[in-house]
Amino acid sequence: MTELRVLSVAILIIACVAGDVVTQSIKYTRARPQFTSRMGDRGVSITIPHNYSKNTLPNMTLTEVNIGIDIKDIPNVNDFDFSVTLNGFFLVRWRDPRLIMDNVQFGGDALIPVDVSLVEMIWMPDIEILNLKQFSTLDVLSKLEGLWLNRELELIYAVACRITWICPMTFDSFPLDVQVCRFQVGSFNYDMTKIVFKDEFLADSSSIKSVLDYWVDISELREIDKVSVVLTGNYSVTGFELTLRRKMSHYIITYYFPAGMFVIVSWISFLVPPESVPGRMTILVTVFLVLVNIFNSITSNIPKADGLTAIESFIIVCIIFVFGALIEYAVILFGLKIKTSRPPKFRKDKMRSMVDVQSAFMRMDVNGDGTLTKREMLAADEFTQEEIEAIFELGDVDGDGEIDMGEFVGLMCPSEKENEENQKKNDAQNQGVSDKVKTARQDLFFLFLFPILYTIFNICYWVLFLSRSKIYKDDIPSEAADPIMMGDKTSTCSCAPVDVP
């Protein structure tokens, strides 16, 4: 029994000693830091405490996050899917006072590089880019990213990336349009009572390389655009406002100048005599078809708008001016055709009664058989060849090739109405106004009218659309409100700014 008691006491003592050792070992493990990083020559070490949580905000009251986009170039502005793409460096700065830094041998705002794998173990802002379409990081041998830290425990994370986001665009004033695209960055989960976003810096517009047909200007967001209103609350956002003004030189040289020149060429038709039908019609029809072809080329190559764009309106007006010249010439031809289709009346003014008509018939009836042939009428030199053809076409009722006294009198004897028309015509001719003079005056009138109207149109056109482009930026509504709250069916795309390994 004594030996058994001694053995039990010994076992108990060993168990107590072992338990105390385990307890001390557990306490030591918990006291050890989770992560320590030494920074080369400076010997700085960063320690993550054992009670650190990467899912908890670094500050209990309000966390401030600074965002900076160092834009290098804007390679693409897609007018058809309403997107803008930029290349640059996405920079995020925040302060995490929970970290412990030892052996600090630098001062001021100096930054030291930190092992980028630290981002797996510390808190990082849950970044959302409003209206994001695509975010891709750039790689060479590895991902182009870095992490820096200063003695105030401010962390700066930067990554080289390509960002594409949706920009609502309107093309009613194309190519005199101005597009304003807002790039907004905020938190996905924390409202503005927990996280506030601010600008780290604004990119310099003059340093941005772009091969696009836009002038680029970058400015700070308006105060109303720094708050995103969604169903879950108000969220702080920051970013910049990108203003794109289209360069006009290409469109003026390619479309506006040629269209204007073709309209001016159409006015030359007013100087061509109406009798020269092939020459005048060739000018007008060719110019009309060329303008229609320009219009078709424009509509197939420009972005779609709710109605007509500015350039489409311009070309349509040019087509209308050329079409107006065609209509004016058609009216002249129509008048000439009517006069040509009428039987000859200018010989009737010498035959004011039936006696005059019968006397003329007797003079032409040389053989006295009571009928007239074309040869007899032509030999009598009372009518021209064209008049004789018209007389036989209208007066030879039985079609025997001869005109008798009755047929001739019925055709040539003027009525009272015709006498009045002949009198008016004679009065007009006595005043020196002929058909050629009338058409010449008509052409001259439109030759002065069309340039005046076209000049007035151009003044109104350019003043209207240029003034529109200047005030357009101030009239664009804020898009800080969430589309769900605004009743829009489009969705807001969000994601974290970096792909942390």
XYZ file of C-alpha atoms in Angstrom:
501
model
C 0.000 0.000 0.000
C 2.797 2.379 0.901
C 4.423 1.859 -2.484
C 1.105 2.438 -4.214
C 0.607 5.739 -2.400
C 4.123 6.859 -3.272
C 3.505 6.027 -6.931
C 0.227 7.959 -6.941
C 1.845 11.038 -5.402
C 4.663 10.851 -7.912
C 2.201 10.663 -10.808
C 0.253 13.611 -9.415
C 3.403 15.705 -9.052
C 4.460 14.887 -12.629
C 0.993 15.804 -13.937
C 1.027 19.166 -12.155
C 4.459 20.009 -13.453
C 3.477 19.011 -16.985
C 0.264 21.077 -16.816
C 2.166 24.115 -15.644
C 4.605 23.749 -18.525
C 1.756 23.457 -21.055
C 0.034 26.493 -19.580
C 3.203 28.530 -19.800
C 3.726 27.348 -23.387
C 0.176 28.395 -24.359
C 0.571 31.794 -22.757
C 3.821 32.328 -24.587
C 2.337 31.367 -27.928
C -0.511 33.782 -27.511
C 1.835 36.534 -26.495
C 3.963 36.085 -29.573
C 3.259 38.479 -32.479
C 1.485 36.991 -35.468
C 3.793 38.602 -38.036
C 7.151 40.330 -37.942
C 8.837 41.852 -41.003
C 12.387 43.208 -40.999
C 13.181 45.879 -43.543
C 16.755 45.345 -44.641
C 19.392 47.907 -43.750
C 17.169 50.049 -41.587
C 16.245 47.070 -39.447
C 12.637 48.194 -39.032
C 10.271 45.473 -37.883
C 6.480 45.560 -38.170
C 4.498 43.569 -35.643
C 0.855 42.529 -35.870
C -0.614 42.100 -32.361
C -2.276 38.845 -31.382
C -5.682 40.550 -31.037
C -5.497 42.141 -34.513
C -8.472 41.460 -36.818
C -8.270 42.206 -40.540
C -12.064 42.372 -40.658
C -12.295 45.256 -38.176
C -11.899 48.922 -39.041
C -8.546 50.338 -37.852
C -10.252 53.251 -36.066
C -13.205 52.939 -33.740
C -14.614 56.344 -34.704
C -13.940 57.321 -38.340
C -11.481 55.898 -40.831
C -10.078 58.170 -43.534
C -9.036 56.638 -46.844
C -7.250 58.631 -49.552
C -7.501 57.625 -53.195
C -5.252 58.761 -56.026
C -5.259 57.812 -59.713
C -2.046 58.617 -61.544
C -3.368 58.517 -65.125
C -0.733 57.833 -67.767
C -2.934 57.618 -70.840
C -6.519 57.156 -72.018
C -6.276 54.601 -74.833
C -9.968 54.227 -75.580
C -13.277 56.069 -75.368
C -15.934 53.769 -76.786
C -18.903 55.728 -78.109
C -20.920 52.595 -78.781
C -20.854 50.880 -75.365
C -20.398 54.188 -73.466
C -17.143 53.265 -71.718
C -13.837 54.960 -70.947
C -10.545 53.125 -70.433
C -7.486 54.512 -68.668
C -4.044 53.175 -67.803
C -2.320 54.303 -64.635
C -1.496 53.615 -61.013
C -4.286 53.116 -58.473
C -3.104 54.380 -55.070
C -4.792 53.863 -51.682
C -3.568 55.439 -48.427
C -4.910 54.827 -44.927
C -3.667 54.737 -41.338
C -3.704 51.618 -39.144
C -2.621 52.524 -35.566
C -2.959 48.920 -34.402
C 0.307 47.937 -36.058
C 3.519 48.031 -33.995
C 6.751 49.269 -35.535
C 10.096 48.747 -33.777
C 13.631 49.996 -34.416
C 12.381 53.114 -36.201
C 15.443 54.878 -37.563
C 13.869 57.321 -40.015
C 11.807 60.420 -39.500
C 9.479 62.850 -41.200
C 7.197 61.563 -43.908
C 9.745 59.168 -45.335
C 8.273 55.958 -46.720
C 9.858 52.537 -46.467
C 8.880 49.627 -48.693
C 7.117 46.748 -46.993
C 6.794 43.138 -48.071
C 3.634 43.193 -50.238
C 2.506 39.876 -48.746
C 1.567 41.872 -45.655
C -1.687 42.836 -47.373
C -2.942 39.296 -46.753
C -2.812 39.836 -42.999
C -3.913 43.444 -42.461
C -7.120 45.368 -42.994
C -7.589 46.914 -46.416
C -10.405 49.199 -47.608
C -13.256 47.412 -49.395
C -13.028 49.549 -52.512
C -15.943 49.937 -54.918
C -15.696 51.775 -58.228
C -19.090 53.000 -59.329
C -20.169 51.928 -62.833
C -17.090 49.739 -63.132
C -16.890 47.556 -66.209
C -13.422 46.027 -65.879
C -10.427 46.316 -63.568
C -7.250 44.460 -64.542
C -3.802 44.652 -63.008
C -0.671 44.770 -65.162
C 2.050 42.125 -64.927
C 5.588 41.932 -66.198
C 7.473 39.210 -64.325
C 5.026 39.619 -61.469
C 2.167 41.897 -60.577
C 3.185 45.554 -60.601
C 2.205 46.444 -57.048
C 3.863 47.816 -53.931
C 3.264 48.588 -50.262
C 4.899 51.413 -48.269
C 4.752 52.566 -44.652
C 5.814 55.697 -42.756
C 6.473 56.231 -39.067
C 2.895 57.475 -38.543
C 1.708 53.966 -39.470
C 0.196 55.203 -42.712
C 0.114 52.512 -45.369
C 0.214 53.246 -49.104
C -0.736 50.551 -51.559
C -0.230 51.144 -55.303
C -0.915 48.895 -58.275
C -0.495 49.382 -62.017
C -3.840 48.743 -63.652
C -6.199 49.301 -66.546
C -9.659 50.560 -65.566
C -12.743 50.621 -67.770
C -15.917 52.213 -66.467
C -19.284 53.149 -67.882
C -19.874 56.808 -68.696
C -23.400 57.936 -69.642
C -23.034 59.789 -72.950
C -25.380 61.769 -75.159
C -24.651 62.439 -78.819
C -27.363 64.907 -79.822
C -24.652 67.535 -80.466
C -22.172 65.167 -82.151
C -19.460 66.077 -83.164
C -19.816 69.282 -81.135
C -20.602 67.216 -78.049
C -18.945 67.409 -74.633
C -18.933 64.267 -72.495
C -18.504 64.503 -68.722
C -17.517 61.203 -67.075
C -17.356 60.906 -63.295
C -14.928 58.405 -61.817
C -16.160 57.675 -58.278
C -14.531 55.428 -55.676
C -16.058 54.498 -52.334
C -16.648 51.739 -49.813
C -18.849 48.787 -50.590
C -19.915 47.983 -46.999
C -19.239 50.985 -44.748
C -21.269 54.180 -44.965
C -19.915 57.671 -44.439
C -20.268 57.454 -40.641
C -17.495 54.849 -40.622
C -15.284 55.594 -43.649
C -14.626 58.891 -45.390
C -12.891 58.952 -48.785
C -10.731 61.874 -49.887
C -8.517 62.739 -52.841
C -4.842 61.951 -52.506
C -4.096 63.982 -55.647
C -5.572 64.845 -59.050
C -3.904 63.747 -62.260
C -2.425 66.479 -64.439
C -4.429 66.793 -67.662
C -1.431 68.085 -69.621
C 0.640 65.003 -68.820
C -1.956 62.513 -70.050
C -1.038 60.910 -73.346
C -3.983 60.276 -75.632
C -4.362 59.457 -79.318
C -8.108 60.015 -79.220
C -10.073 62.746 -80.965
C -10.787 64.379 -77.606
C -9.382 67.207 -75.547
C -9.092 65.884 -71.981
C -9.645 67.900 -68.820
C -9.631 66.529 -65.259
C -11.199 68.364 -62.339
C -12.308 67.630 -58.797
C -15.727 66.156 -58.131
C -18.448 68.537 -57.056
C -19.559 68.268 -53.437
C -22.900 66.797 -54.465
C -21.050 64.027 -56.323
C -19.009 63.033 -53.261
C -21.977 61.295 -51.647
C -23.522 58.122 -53.050
C -27.110 57.587 -51.932
C -28.265 53.960 -51.979
C -30.884 51.894 -50.194
C -28.543 50.995 -47.344
C -27.458 54.570 -46.574
C -25.186 57.397 -47.665
C -21.675 56.451 -48.720
C -18.639 58.688 -49.063
C -17.003 58.658 -52.500
C -14.105 60.455 -54.108
C -12.535 60.564 -57.538
C -12.422 63.020 -60.406
C -14.485 64.450 -63.221
C -13.224 63.702 -66.732
C -14.373 66.164 -69.406
C -13.985 65.053 -73.017
C -14.274 67.694 -75.742
C -14.207 66.293 -79.253
C -11.621 67.624 -81.694
C -13.433 69.160 -84.657
C -10.702 69.362 -87.301
C -11.291 65.847 -88.652
C -15.048 66.338 -89.038
C -14.753 69.805 -90.570
C -12.291 68.593 -93.207
C -14.097 65.313 -93.904
C -17.771 66.321 -93.765
C -18.610 69.981 -93.135
C -16.298 71.602 -95.690
C -17.119 69.238 -98.608
C -20.866 69.467 -97.921
C -20.714 73.261 -97.931
C -18.729 73.277 -101.151
C -21.258 71.007 -102.855
C -24.094 73.332 -101.863
C -22.224 76.281 -103.382
C -21.623 74.259 -106.574
C -25.382 73.673 -106.849
C -25.906 77.444 -107.052
C -23.929 77.497 -110.302
C -26.939 75.806 -111.911
C -28.818 79.110 -111.631
C -26.353 80.551 -114.148
C -26.962 77.781 -116.683
C -29.727 78.581 -119.222
C -32.913 76.564 -118.667
C -32.711 75.291 -122.249
C -29.477 73.465 -121.382
C -31.230 70.603 -119.658
C -28.326 68.067 -119.634
C -25.820 70.550 -118.209
C -28.065 71.873 -115.466
C -29.478 68.498 -114.452
C -26.013 66.935 -114.371
C -24.796 69.485 -111.837
C -27.829 69.217 -109.551
C -28.316 65.442 -109.654
C -24.595 64.736 -109.136
C -24.364 67.080 -106.152
C -27.586 65.665 -104.693
C -26.357 62.064 -104.920
C -22.955 62.947 -103.433
C -24.607 64.585 -100.401
C -26.897 61.598 -99.939
C -23.827 59.340 -100.002
C -22.110 61.527 -97.371
C -25.212 61.329 -95.187
C -25.300 57.517 -95.447
C -21.611 57.328 -94.558
C -22.156 59.502 -91.487
C -25.156 57.582 -90.179
C -23.257 54.283 -90.405
C -20.118 55.535 -88.624
C -21.300 57.802 -85.827
C -22.806 56.767 -82.480
C -26.554 56.585 -82.153
C -28.571 59.367 -80.565
C -32.189 59.795 -79.520
C -32.846 61.912 -82.597
C -30.722 63.532 -85.258
C -27.171 64.463 -84.339
C -25.753 67.890 -85.150
C -23.790 66.673 -88.152
C -26.777 64.756 -89.535
C -28.897 67.890 -89.251
C -26.253 69.876 -91.137
C -26.050 67.403 -94.018
C -29.843 67.149 -94.249
C -30.121 70.933 -94.574
C -27.453 70.841 -97.310
C -29.472 68.182 -99.130
C -32.605 70.338 -98.774
C -30.829 73.313 -100.370
C -29.752 71.223 -103.361
C -33.201 69.682 -103.574
C -34.659 73.200 -103.558
C -32.515 74.086 -106.580
C -33.816 70.958 -108.296
C -37.414 71.923 -107.521
C -36.833 75.456 -108.852
C -35.524 74.063 -112.139
C -38.375 71.546 -112.276
C -40.868 74.428 -112.012
C -39.170 76.170 -114.942
C -39.237 72.994 -117.038
C -42.864 72.411 -116.126
C -43.794 75.898 -117.349
C -41.919 75.363 -120.592
C -43.596 72.001 -121.088
C -47.056 73.524 -120.641
C -46.319 76.232 -123.179
C -44.930 73.697 -125.627
C -47.972 71.431 -125.313
C -50.426 74.229 -126.195
C -51.382 74.805 -129.859
C -49.745 77.813 -131.481
C -51.650 80.933 -130.484
C -49.360 83.744 -131.460
C -50.600 83.582 -135.083
C -54.189 84.009 -133.945
C -53.556 87.551 -132.799
C -53.546 88.485 -136.501
C -56.840 86.664 -137.068
C -59.231 88.491 -134.824
C -62.403 87.450 -136.715
C -63.757 84.688 -138.888
C -63.259 86.877 -141.928
C -59.526 87.100 -141.190
C -59.325 83.309 -140.838
C -61.180 82.702 -144.110
C -59.020 85.229 -145.910
C -55.882 83.510 -144.688
C -57.262 80.145 -145.832
C -57.997 81.525 -149.323
C -54.487 82.965 -149.613
C -52.909 79.629 -148.839
C -55.325 77.590 -151.068
C -53.469 78.264 -154.300
C -55.135 75.528 -156.397
C -58.583 76.469 -155.113
C -59.723 72.936 -154.196
C -61.003 74.016 -150.770
C -58.334 72.056 -148.835
C -54.853 72.781 -147.554
C -51.879 70.467 -147.431
C -48.709 70.903 -145.434
C -46.825 71.820 -148.572
C -49.296 74.562 -149.501
C -49.208 76.059 -146.007
C -45.427 75.972 -145.919
C -45.176 77.618 -149.363
C -47.556 80.383 -148.284
C -45.166 81.300 -145.437
C -48.019 82.057 -143.077
C -46.888 79.576 -140.420
C -43.648 77.893 -139.358
C -42.950 74.210 -139.778
C -43.631 73.502 -136.083
C -46.918 75.453 -136.242
C -48.013 73.580 -139.352
C -47.311 70.233 -137.645
C -49.338 71.341 -134.611
C -52.222 72.565 -136.823
C -52.470 69.237 -138.663
C -52.136 67.269 -135.420
C -55.021 69.151 -133.825
C -57.137 70.181 -136.843
C -56.982 67.176 -139.173
C -59.933 65.432 -137.570
C -60.552 62.844 -140.311
C -56.832 62.111 -140.695
C -56.711 62.458 -144.499
C -53.650 64.716 -144.437
C -55.635 67.757 -145.542
C -57.308 70.630 -143.757
C -60.614 71.937 -145.139
C -62.196 75.302 -144.502
C -64.339 74.103 -141.610
C -61.483 72.392 -139.792
C -59.235 75.399 -140.276
C -61.842 77.885 -139.074
C -62.723 75.738 -136.035
C -59.073 75.539 -135.034
C -57.883 79.036 -135.821
C -60.880 81.211 -135.039
C -60.170 82.639 -131.556
C -62.783 82.756 -128.814
C -63.425 85.762 -126.615
C -61.333 84.228 -123.811
C -58.424 83.617 -126.147
C -58.727 87.159 -127.431
C -58.349 88.444 -123.869
C -55.316 86.203 -123.279
C -53.757 87.343 -126.512
C -54.355 90.947 -125.552
C -52.646 90.453 -122.194
C -49.794 88.644 -123.859
C -49.350 91.411 -126.364
C -49.355 93.961 -123.570
C -46.675 92.021 -121.714
C -44.575 91.672 -124.835
C -44.987 95.369 -125.493
C -43.496 95.975 -122.063
C -40.456 93.922 -123.059
C -41.040 90.909 -120.760
C -40.527 87.579 -122.516
C -40.460 84.004 -121.186
C -36.676 83.934 -121.207
C -36.529 87.130 -119.228
C -38.947 85.696 -116.657
C -36.898 82.541 -116.152
C -33.692 84.572 -116.018
C -35.162 86.798 -113.328
C -36.390 83.761 -111.416
C -32.917 82.168 -111.504
C -31.335 85.444 -110.435
C -33.740 85.754 -107.509
C -32.867 82.298 -106.177
C -29.165 82.885 -106.868
C -29.287 85.659 -104.241
C -31.856 84.030 -101.939
C -30.146 80.674 -101.408
C -26.734 82.048 -100.272
C -28.468 84.420 -97.840
C -30.557 81.617 -96.337
C -27.547 79.278 -96.178
C -25.450 81.928 -94.412
C -28.217 82.539 -91.865
C -28.491 78.791 -91.275
C -24.740 78.435 -90.663
C -24.682 81.333 -88.196
C -27.609 79.882 -86.228
C -26.174 76.359 -86.403
C -22.703 77.109 -85.079
C -23.863 79.603 -82.454
C -26.465 77.163 -81.134
C -24.287 74.070 -80.881
C -21.123 75.837 -79.711
C -23.040 77.599 -76.935
C -24.644 74.272 -76.096
C -21.253 72.625 -75.637
C -20.166 75.362 -73.216
C -23.177 75.080 -70.921
C -23.552 71.315 -71.274
C -21.183 70.492 -68.433
C -23.152 72.511 -65.873
C -26.453 70.965 -66.932
C -25.415 67.333 -66.495
C -27.288 65.818 -63.530
C -25.364 64.262 -60.697
C -24.926 60.516 -60.817
C -23.922 60.138 -57.195
C -27.357 58.744 -56.423
C -27.680 55.029 -56.898
C -29.586 53.929 -60.023
C -32.007 51.952 -57.853
C -33.023 55.125 -56.027
C -33.294 57.039 -59.304
C -35.616 54.459 -60.824
C -33.086 53.273 -63.378
C -32.917 49.621 -64.260
C -29.158 49.634 -64.766
C -26.975 48.172 -62.051
C -23.905 49.552 -60.337
C -20.863 47.373 -60.792
C -18.516 47.089 -57.837
C -15.414 45.200 -56.942
C -12.282 45.477 -54.877
C -9.569 47.520 -56.567
C -6.915 44.856 -56.361
C -6.622 41.128 -56.588
C -4.723 40.296 -53.435
C -3.019 36.925 -53.665
